Amino acid sequence: MASVISISNVNKIFRAADGLSVTALQDINLEISQGEFISFIGPSGCGKSTLLRVIADLIQASSGTVTVNGKPAAEARKNREYGFVFQNATLYDWRTVIKNVQLPLEIMKYSKEERDARAREMLKLVELQDFAEKYPYQLSGGMQQRVSIARALAFQPKILLMDEPFGALDEMTRERMNNELLSIWARLKDMTVIFVTHSIAEAVYLSSRVVVMSPRPGKISEIIDIDLPRPRGPETRDMDAFFHYTSEVRHALRGTKPVDRSGAVIRDGAIE
Amino acid sequence: MTDSAPSRESQLAAVARADRPPADYSGLRTALISLAIVVVLLLFWEGMKAFSAANNYAVTIGGTEIDLTIFNNSQLPHLGDIAASFMEPAQRNGPPLYQTLLDAVSFTLVSAIQGFLIGAGIGFALAVLFAHFGFLSRGLMPFVVASQTVPILAIAPMIVIWFGRAGNSQMAIPVIAAYLTFFPVTIYTLRGLTSVPATAVELMETYAASKLEILVKLRLPNAIPQIFTALKIAATSSVVGAIIGELPSGFQNGLGIAILNFARYYNQSPERLWATIFVAGLVGILFFAFIALVERLVVRWKPKESS
Ligand SMILES: Nc1ncnc2c1ncn2[C@@H]1O[C@H](COP(=O)(O)OP(=O)(O)O)[C@@H](O)[C@H]1O
Ligand SMILES: [Mg+2]
């Protein structure tokens, strides 16, 4: 598959006011294919958000390049190819739900009819059509996050970047949101999703590839392909392969893979 | 047309009520508390007068004698006498006092509103400039702050002279009022424009929004609650500013001159000065309440901060 996003030799060093510097990203290389669902996982402070922001051209890499279809990330941002979902929903308090979803459409100069039609369609997609005229404070955290997803999808970006979007939700809500997200992604063919998470189960459940990162300096320590069948659903979580992948990611996070897993790999081989 | 007007109004009111966030009675409660405080103050007023009169305007506490003559009728009139003075002419064969004061209020209020608008406009423009150009903020903010430490009484006569030379001496009064009102608007608006969450700005950047769009769709609406706080302060200062501005202006029609005149005759009839002071206070309160009402209609999204 053709790669959409090419990240090559990206470094990001933050210089603090006290003269100390933090290497948030070191030597990041990654190719992301069209229509892929890829997750970044790693402990706090390993540079996941920084990498996402560099990809989205919200901050500049200290060195290295990010290209989207061969063009610089800055151009992709100007062409409005990115939809971004933040960890806190970042809804505008003074706008009703539907007006929040319409925000990007207003800036992108869609006609009033089209703004309204699209926003309603997106709200239906996240099952919030009955809440169109409510203000954000009248919604639960999960509902607010769904509005922000609807807002990110409203202008049909080619690339959806999500920074721990479900991090603040309880486990039940999170699993439901995971299913909704997968079904939306399946419907919007060819949309590439880059998803940042803390949760191993979430990363494995959603992704075609999991990028495991380690901190100080922020690096990619391993990339794990997730070959679980799609469409995925609640039964996916019960599959042996699902457990296999979650433990693989867990070991990659701990950096214990080569020693501890040798036995497990042999046993897996024996069963198959 | 005349029939349908009230029904349409009540319909609108019903709609507004229905859409309001979960009923909050804080407005009613605040009003009741304010009323109670007013009643207590009035009772205290009359109580002190009665107490002083009963003790022959002097009490001895722990060996020191305390003079209570300020509570006698020529210093602190009865509330009833103040109320009655509204109906009596302020000058022989003149109109009743309330008529005089009503004219004075309308003169002063026009200046206050003009000053409020000028001050709010300038204050707002400064805030927008300061929010976008750090060097302007750093360079000019000290002067903006310093402007408020210079006593307005020192500057007012100069403003009167300048506008007199320019042939529009009446404008001096609103300009003096504006001098007092622009400051809170600048400070609060600037804070509202700049205290925007970083991710809210980043969101706009993912849309490749322009600086103007970020201002109009993010910074300004974000600043609206603070702007209203500033406007409420500005409303009351604009009345004070207009009253002060009238003193050196040479115009005899406003509340400022009325206060000055009645103060001169305080010993003969203190009721008139008190009546004028109450009216001046009421004008400020009503202006404030009007802005607060507009705020309630506009700001409907932040119930946590509205109390
Ligand atoms: N704007 C910034 N200024 C200075 N340091 C930063 C900034 N943003 C992130 N960092 C630092 O970079 C590192 C990676 O941060 P981040 O990308 O937010 O990690 P993660 O999202 O994986 O938790 C952390 O050590 C963090 O303190
Ligand atoms: Mg993060």
XYZ file of C-alpha atoms and ligand atoms in Angstrom:
607
model
C 0.000 0.000 0.000
C 1.151 3.507 -0.773
C 2.382 5.423 2.226
C 0.537 8.665 2.917
C 2.573 10.001 5.778
C 6.345 9.715 5.820
C 8.140 10.652 8.998
C 11.887 10.653 8.591
C 14.601 11.346 11.136
C 12.371 13.569 13.237
C 13.867 15.032 16.397
C 12.192 17.457 18.732
C 14.049 19.195 21.508
C 12.208 21.536 23.864
C 14.329 24.181 25.490
C 12.993 25.205 28.844
C 13.384 28.699 30.254
C 15.943 27.476 32.807
C 18.297 26.401 30.003
C 17.619 22.700 30.396
C 16.426 20.899 27.313
C 14.147 17.900 26.887
C 14.545 15.549 23.970
C 10.876 14.801 23.417
C 11.464 12.908 20.159
C 14.624 11.232 18.962
C 15.204 9.865 15.501
C 11.615 8.991 14.639
C 11.098 7.154 11.346
C 7.694 5.869 10.342
C 5.684 5.244 7.205
C 1.905 5.287 7.505
C -0.280 3.857 4.763
C -3.462 5.180 3.299
C -6.519 4.054 5.256
C -4.447 2.610 8.071
C -5.491 2.669 11.722
C -2.287 3.111 13.675
C -1.834 3.652 17.411
C 0.950 5.244 19.436
C 1.300 3.806 22.909
C 3.774 4.527 25.678
C 4.119 5.895 29.188
C 3.400 9.549 29.952
C 6.045 11.900 28.652
C 7.379 9.610 25.919
C 6.451 12.132 23.232
C 3.175 10.759 21.826
C 1.405 14.107 21.840
C 4.516 15.835 20.569
C 4.743 13.430 17.632
C 1.070 13.946 16.835
C 1.528 17.726 16.933
C 4.569 17.543 14.685
C 2.606 15.442 12.192
C -0.263 17.952 12.302
C 2.164 20.863 11.818
C 1.023 22.424 15.093
C 4.649 22.485 16.233
C 7.849 22.267 14.207
C 10.334 19.408 14.452
C 13.812 20.477 15.494
C 15.104 18.415 12.602
C 13.789 15.854 10.148
C 10.725 15.988 7.918
C 7.094 14.960 7.831
C 5.512 14.687 4.421
C 1.954 13.917 3.407
C 1.697 12.470 -0.089
C 5.154 13.825 -0.729
C 4.327 17.375 0.343
C 5.333 19.071 3.597
C 2.988 18.712 6.575
C 2.475 22.511 6.574
C 0.871 22.217 3.190
C -1.388 19.391 4.299
C -2.538 21.536 7.227
C -3.244 24.503 4.950
C -5.176 22.136 2.671
C -7.204 21.054 5.693
C -6.299 17.420 5.448
C -6.113 16.924 9.206
C -8.888 16.395 11.677
C -7.637 16.620 15.264
C -9.371 15.264 18.369
C -7.874 16.462 21.643
C -7.834 14.644 24.950
C -10.234 17.145 26.472
C -13.024 17.633 23.977
C -12.116 21.312 23.492
C -15.654 22.329 22.641
C -16.374 26.039 22.606
C -18.565 26.696 25.653
C -20.548 29.470 24.000
C -21.607 27.365 21.029
C -24.384 24.837 21.027
C -23.512 21.273 20.051
C -24.481 21.745 16.430
C -22.692 25.091 16.221
C -19.565 23.399 17.538
C -19.762 20.802 14.793
C -20.278 23.578 12.255
C -17.207 25.520 13.391
C -14.750 24.053 10.842
C -17.391 24.334 8.128
C -17.834 28.047 8.871
C -14.112 28.627 8.600
C -13.959 26.608 5.411
C -16.759 28.738 3.948
C -19.358 26.047 3.382
C -22.802 27.372 2.551
C -25.305 27.649 5.365
C -27.417 24.776 4.027
C -24.439 22.500 3.651
C -23.147 23.378 7.124
C -26.445 22.474 8.627
C -26.908 19.283 6.602
C -23.394 18.018 7.309
C -23.453 18.858 10.993
C -26.730 16.998 11.412
C -25.378 14.036 9.512
C -22.276 13.925 11.713
C -24.358 14.201 14.882
C -26.402 11.270 13.676
C -23.190 9.352 13.100
C -22.212 9.798 16.781
C -25.845 9.351 17.853
C -26.278 12.821 19.306
C -28.856 14.241 16.920
C -31.229 14.905 19.821
C -28.672 17.090 21.565
C -28.011 19.514 18.713
C -29.280 22.582 20.549
C -27.705 21.823 23.936
C -24.668 23.612 25.297
C -21.523 21.590 26.080
C -21.951 21.918 29.854
C -25.233 20.050 29.534
C -23.452 16.948 28.160
C -21.492 14.169 29.862
C -17.781 13.755 29.153
C -18.373 10.906 26.715
C -20.993 12.879 24.825
C -18.692 15.898 24.626
C -15.973 13.743 23.148
C -18.402 12.361 20.573
C -19.278 15.925 19.589
C -15.601 16.661 19.112
C -15.266 13.581 16.913
C -18.280 14.701 14.878
C -16.629 18.106 14.559
C -13.347 16.572 13.374
C -15.155 14.423 10.795
C -17.484 17.162 9.546
C -15.171 18.403 6.803
C -14.066 14.873 5.843
C -10.370 15.164 6.589
C -8.127 12.564 4.963
C -6.202 12.064 8.193
C -7.738 11.845 11.644
C -5.370 12.484 14.558
C -6.650 11.530 17.996
C -4.748 12.313 21.201
C -6.033 10.023 23.966
C -9.605 10.887 23.059
C -11.152 8.381 25.459
C -8.592 8.684 28.236
C -11.013 10.332 30.635
C -13.840 7.848 30.110
C -14.779 4.838 32.188
C -14.019 1.392 30.792
C -17.583 0.623 29.644
C -18.033 3.905 27.828
C -14.588 3.598 26.342
C -15.345 0.185 24.824
C -18.578 1.484 23.352
C -16.754 4.491 21.904
C -14.115 2.145 20.439
C -16.845 0.276 18.561
C -18.402 3.499 17.315
C -15.049 4.744 16.136
C -14.322 1.527 14.254
C -17.679 1.573 12.518
C -17.220 5.227 11.521
C -13.752 4.465 10.201
C -15.090 1.487 8.239
C -17.750 3.663 6.649
C -15.408 6.517 5.755
C -13.158 4.471 3.517
C -9.565 5.533 3.090
C -9.448 7.794 6.126
C -6.132 7.311 7.899
C -6.369 7.336 11.697
C -3.490 7.994 14.054
C -4.592 7.235 17.580
C -2.708 7.973 20.804
C -3.593 5.934 23.854
C -2.426 4.740 27.244
C -4.495 1.603 27.059
C -2.975 -1.604 25.685
C -6.365 -3.235 25.091
C -7.633 -0.177 23.259
C -4.552 -0.002 21.027
C -4.763 -3.684 20.107
C -8.516 -3.668 19.603
C -8.543 -0.690 17.255
C -5.323 -0.809 15.313
C -3.721 -2.463 12.361
C -0.352 -1.464 13.818
C 0.734 -0.432 17.292
C 3.759 1.838 17.631
C 5.313 1.342 21.064
C 7.280 4.313 22.384
C 9.675 4.712 25.293
C 10.603 7.870 27.174
C 13.726 9.961 27.843
C 14.468 10.409 25.055
C 11.168 9.712 23.271
C 11.799 6.930 20.791
C 9.964 4.243 18.891
C 10.969 1.014 20.596
C 8.881 -1.401 18.571
C 6.151 -1.617 15.934
C 3.694 -4.493 16.236
C 1.349 -5.572 13.431
C -2.091 -6.554 14.702
C -3.523 -9.217 12.429
C -6.946 -9.541 13.998
C -9.835 -10.038 11.574
C -12.160 -7.133 10.789
C -14.852 -6.140 11.424
C -13.924 -6.326 15.078
C -16.485 -6.540 17.837
C -16.914 -7.643 21.441
C -15.970 -11.224 20.453
C -12.578 -9.954 19.259
C -11.653 -9.218 22.868
C -12.165 -12.879 23.724
C -9.882 -14.255 21.019
C -6.635 -15.950 21.978
C -4.859 -13.805 19.418
C -6.160 -10.708 21.218
C -4.500 -11.866 24.465
C -1.389 -12.726 22.540
C -1.158 -9.223 21.069
C -1.903 -7.441 24.331
C 0.864 -9.354 26.080
C 3.214 -8.665 23.204
C 2.524 -4.937 23.496
C 2.873 -5.135 27.276
C 6.277 -6.778 26.980
C 7.357 -4.251 24.391
C 6.379 -1.474 26.803
C 8.385 -3.078 29.612
C 11.250 -3.874 27.325
C 11.192 -7.473 28.575
C 10.222 -9.160 25.328
C 13.386 -11.103 24.353
C 13.836 -12.873 27.691
C 10.299 -13.487 28.997
C 8.524 -14.291 25.780
C 10.726 -16.983 24.322
C 8.749 -19.718 26.097
C 5.398 -18.195 25.100
C 6.383 -18.022 21.468
C 7.390 -21.696 21.385
C 4.175 -22.736 23.053
C 2.146 -20.644 20.571
C 4.015 -22.334 17.774
C 3.299 -25.760 19.230
C -0.445 -25.146 19.442
C -0.796 -23.867 15.897
C -50.592 45.752 16.677
C -50.979 47.126 20.179
C -52.965 44.049 21.205
C -50.440 41.586 19.857
C -47.419 43.338 21.340
C -47.812 42.218 24.957
C -48.795 38.672 23.993
C -45.805 38.375 21.706
C -43.610 39.719 24.461
C -44.918 37.237 26.967
C -44.450 34.483 24.405
C -40.839 35.483 23.978
C -40.418 35.578 27.719
C -41.910 32.108 28.012
C -39.564 30.780 25.345
C -36.616 32.414 27.061
C -37.609 30.843 30.360
C -38.132 27.431 28.829
C -34.694 27.493 27.226
C -32.919 28.701 30.320
C -30.487 26.313 31.982
C -31.881 24.532 35.028
C -33.837 27.066 37.037
C -31.694 29.248 39.198
C -33.253 31.554 41.704
C -29.983 33.269 42.601
C -31.249 36.469 40.942
C -34.345 36.561 43.104
C -32.370 35.690 46.206
C -29.818 38.426 45.483
C -32.634 40.930 45.049
C -34.194 39.909 48.362
C -30.859 40.154 50.162
C -30.198 43.610 48.700
C -33.664 44.711 49.763
C -33.080 43.407 53.277
C -29.781 45.289 53.492
C -31.460 48.512 52.372
C -34.173 48.055 55.011
C -31.565 47.410 57.716
C -29.602 50.530 56.712
C -32.723 52.701 56.756
C -33.700 51.313 60.157
C -30.175 51.992 61.384
C -30.395 55.566 60.059
C -33.649 56.329 61.869
C -32.573 54.293 64.883
C -29.406 56.312 65.391
C -31.398 59.529 65.064
C -33.909 58.391 67.648
C -31.170 57.161 69.990
C -29.210 60.418 69.680
C -32.278 62.576 70.244
C -33.200 60.566 73.353
C -29.676 61.122 74.763
C -29.536 64.827 73.929
C -26.957 64.228 71.154
C -24.169 63.128 73.459
C -23.274 59.877 75.176
C -20.446 59.064 77.532
C -18.792 55.725 77.046
C -15.947 54.791 79.378
C -15.334 58.406 80.400
C -15.139 59.884 76.872
C -18.005 61.948 75.647
C -19.128 61.223 72.087
C -20.751 64.008 70.137
C -23.881 62.827 68.341
C -24.971 66.134 66.810
C -24.340 64.771 63.302
C -27.562 62.844 63.840
C -29.670 65.939 64.448
C -32.211 67.065 61.877
C -30.022 69.760 60.372
C -27.192 67.314 59.701
C -28.985 64.062 58.973
C -32.582 64.653 58.025
C -35.385 62.164 58.589
C -35.929 59.827 55.648
C -39.505 61.035 55.501
C -38.312 64.638 55.151
C -35.981 63.635 52.339
C -38.840 61.897 50.582
C -41.089 64.894 51.099
C -38.464 67.291 49.708
C -38.910 65.765 46.263
C -42.308 67.398 45.999
C -41.200 70.843 47.195
C -39.662 73.422 44.877
C -35.878 73.714 45.125
C -36.072 77.453 44.423
C -38.850 79.851 45.267
C -41.542 79.602 42.584
C -39.456 76.962 40.783
C -40.558 73.478 39.772
C -40.682 70.745 42.417
C -37.321 69.155 43.260
C -38.089 65.885 41.489
C -38.626 67.832 38.287
C -35.284 69.609 38.682
C -33.550 66.328 39.459
C -35.183 64.524 36.559
C -33.821 67.163 34.188
C -30.412 66.883 35.831
C -30.491 63.074 35.550
C -31.288 63.161 31.868
C -28.460 65.619 31.226
C -25.950 63.608 33.243
C -27.116 60.272 31.910
C -26.630 61.386 28.311
C -23.037 62.356 29.128
C -22.520 59.146 31.087
C -23.780 56.963 28.254
C -21.680 58.841 25.713
C -18.666 58.493 27.989
C -19.434 54.824 28.537
C -19.586 54.190 24.792
C -16.429 56.155 24.034
C -14.562 54.578 26.941
C -15.723 51.054 26.171
C -14.840 51.519 22.489
C -11.350 52.814 23.237
C -10.807 50.255 25.987
C -11.869 47.452 23.696
C -9.711 48.632 20.795
C -6.674 48.897 23.081
C -7.277 45.373 24.382
C -7.479 43.915 20.867
C -4.261 45.733 19.872
C -2.494 44.661 23.060
C -3.588 41.057 22.606
C -2.102 40.904 19.117
C 1.002 43.057 19.458
C 3.097 42.207 22.492
C 5.366 45.208 21.990
C 2.390 47.579 22.136
C 1.195 45.927 25.308
C 4.609 46.122 26.940
C 5.203 49.683 25.745
C 1.838 51.251 26.452
C 0.459 49.309 29.416
C 2.528 51.278 31.984
C 1.010 54.505 30.659
C -2.482 53.042 30.713
C -2.000 52.088 34.351
C -0.390 55.429 35.189
C -3.341 57.263 33.622
C -5.566 55.879 36.354
C -3.330 57.007 39.208
C -3.523 60.650 38.082
C -6.491 62.229 39.887
C -9.318 62.877 37.460
C -9.950 66.205 39.226
C -6.570 67.423 38.003
C -7.154 66.411 34.421
C -10.810 67.398 34.057
C -10.225 71.185 33.836
C -7.613 70.672 31.108
C -9.987 68.561 29.086
C -12.644 71.264 29.480
C -10.251 73.915 28.230
C -9.103 71.842 25.256
C -12.602 71.061 24.145
C -13.652 74.669 24.730
C -10.854 75.806 22.388
C -11.996 73.241 19.858
C -15.467 74.744 20.042
C -17.265 71.749 21.530
C -17.100 72.246 25.258
C -20.042 69.956 25.954
C -18.021 66.965 24.690
C -15.585 67.509 27.548
C -17.976 65.810 29.996
C -18.281 62.448 28.182
C -14.551 62.479 27.511
C -13.860 62.883 31.219
C -16.276 60.020 31.907
C -14.557 57.934 29.222
C -11.228 58.540 30.938
C -12.556 56.594 33.918
C -14.306 53.868 31.955
C -11.803 52.708 29.356
C -9.404 51.234 31.897
C -11.428 48.326 33.294
C -12.594 47.477 29.785
C -9.004 47.263 28.548
C -7.821 45.148 31.469
C -10.697 42.672 31.536
C -11.046 42.356 27.765
C -7.325 41.761 27.396
C -7.493 39.009 29.973
C -10.480 37.436 28.227
C -8.811 37.599 24.819
C -5.587 36.014 26.012
C -6.832 33.454 28.528
C -7.775 31.002 25.801
C -6.852 27.323 26.274
C -3.880 26.371 24.092
C -5.785 23.474 22.527
C -8.662 25.783 21.546
C -6.169 27.796 19.489
C -4.543 24.641 18.096
C -7.974 23.488 16.970
C -8.280 26.676 14.903
C -4.812 26.063 13.482
C -5.806 22.608 12.277
C -8.493 24.406 10.262
C -5.824 26.794 8.931
C -7.923 29.637 10.337
C -6.664 33.211 9.962
C -5.788 35.487 12.896
C -8.996 37.415 12.256
C -11.099 34.248 12.363
C -9.390 33.194 15.590
C -10.186 36.622 17.030
C -13.819 36.614 15.942
C -14.713 32.979 16.558
C -12.552 32.199 19.573
C -10.931 35.076 21.439
C -13.890 37.459 21.406
C -16.559 34.993 22.516
C -14.136 33.672 25.113
C -13.771 37.236 26.439
C -17.491 38.016 26.603
C -18.005 37.147 30.296
C -15.012 39.281 31.272
C -16.127 42.074 28.962
C -19.462 42.170 30.763
C -17.732 42.329 34.123
C -15.784 45.308 32.798
C -18.880 46.972 31.345
C -20.679 46.726 34.677
C -17.775 48.477 36.391
C -17.591 50.980 33.523
C -21.318 51.737 33.790
C -21.033 52.970 37.359
C -17.743 54.806 36.769
C -19.215 56.559 33.764
C -21.910 58.125 35.976
C -19.286 59.212 38.505
C -17.121 60.486 35.651
C -19.965 62.488 34.143
C -20.803 64.073 37.511
C -17.168 65.016 38.096
C -16.824 66.217 34.526
C -19.724 68.641 34.942
C -18.018 70.518 37.772
C -15.377 72.361 35.719
C -17.425 72.285 32.503
C -19.484 75.403 33.101
C -22.689 73.541 32.308
C -25.298 74.072 34.996
C -27.805 71.379 34.009
C -26.454 68.174 35.491
C -26.412 66.288 38.762
C -22.856 67.478 39.481
C -23.854 71.117 39.701
C -27.027 70.191 41.589
C -24.892 68.454 44.214
C -22.592 71.462 44.391
C -25.510 73.919 44.796
C -27.377 71.902 47.392
C -24.169 71.357 49.339
C -23.848 75.129 49.583
C -27.303 75.307 51.219
C -26.803 72.203 53.312
C -27.346 73.987 56.617
C -30.713 75.373 55.561
C -32.051 72.251 53.895
C -29.893 69.126 53.973
C -32.778 67.049 52.536
C -32.131 68.296 49.016
C -28.506 67.200 48.973
C -29.476 63.823 50.360
C -32.252 63.498 47.796
C -29.786 64.318 45.016
C -27.218 61.842 46.342
C -29.822 59.076 46.429
C -30.882 59.881 42.893
C -27.280 59.892 41.654
C -26.688 56.522 43.312
C -29.860 55.146 41.798
C -28.775 56.221 38.308
C -25.525 54.272 38.696
C -27.329 51.213 40.042
C -29.866 51.244 37.215
C -27.143 51.580 34.590
C -25.325 48.651 36.212
C -28.514 46.607 36.362
C -29.208 47.293 32.702
C -25.798 45.907 31.691
C -26.345 42.920 34.000
C -29.671 42.260 32.279
C -28.072 42.346 28.832
C -25.409 39.981 30.165
C -28.053 37.510 31.280
C -29.594 37.542 27.828
C -26.279 37.132 26.028
C -24.223 34.834 28.247
C -26.170 31.624 28.444
C -23.417 29.068 28.334
C -21.556 29.343 31.640
C -23.870 28.783 34.558
C -20.904 28.136 36.845
C -19.591 31.671 36.516
C -22.820 33.614 36.367
C -23.424 33.722 40.099
N 5.760 22.834 25.021
C 6.668 22.094 25.707
N 7.708 22.714 26.294
C 8.639 21.988 26.965
N 8.586 20.679 27.122
C 7.563 20.013 26.559
C 6.545 20.694 25.824
N 5.648 19.786 25.382
C 6.087 18.592 25.819
N 7.227 18.724 26.514
C 8.006 17.634 27.105
O 8.235 16.684 26.113
C 8.074 15.383 26.623
C 7.025 14.636 25.836
O 5.762 15.214 26.091
P 4.409 14.687 25.429
O 4.588 14.610 23.976
O 3.298 15.535 25.925
O 4.301 13.238 26.044
P 3.060 12.230 26.058
O 1.989 12.791 25.209
O 3.606 10.946 25.527
O 2.649 12.071 27.471
C 7.741 15.521 28.087
O 8.917 15.356 28.834
C 7.241 16.923 28.189
O 7.533 17.464 29.452
Mg 0.001 13.390 25.703
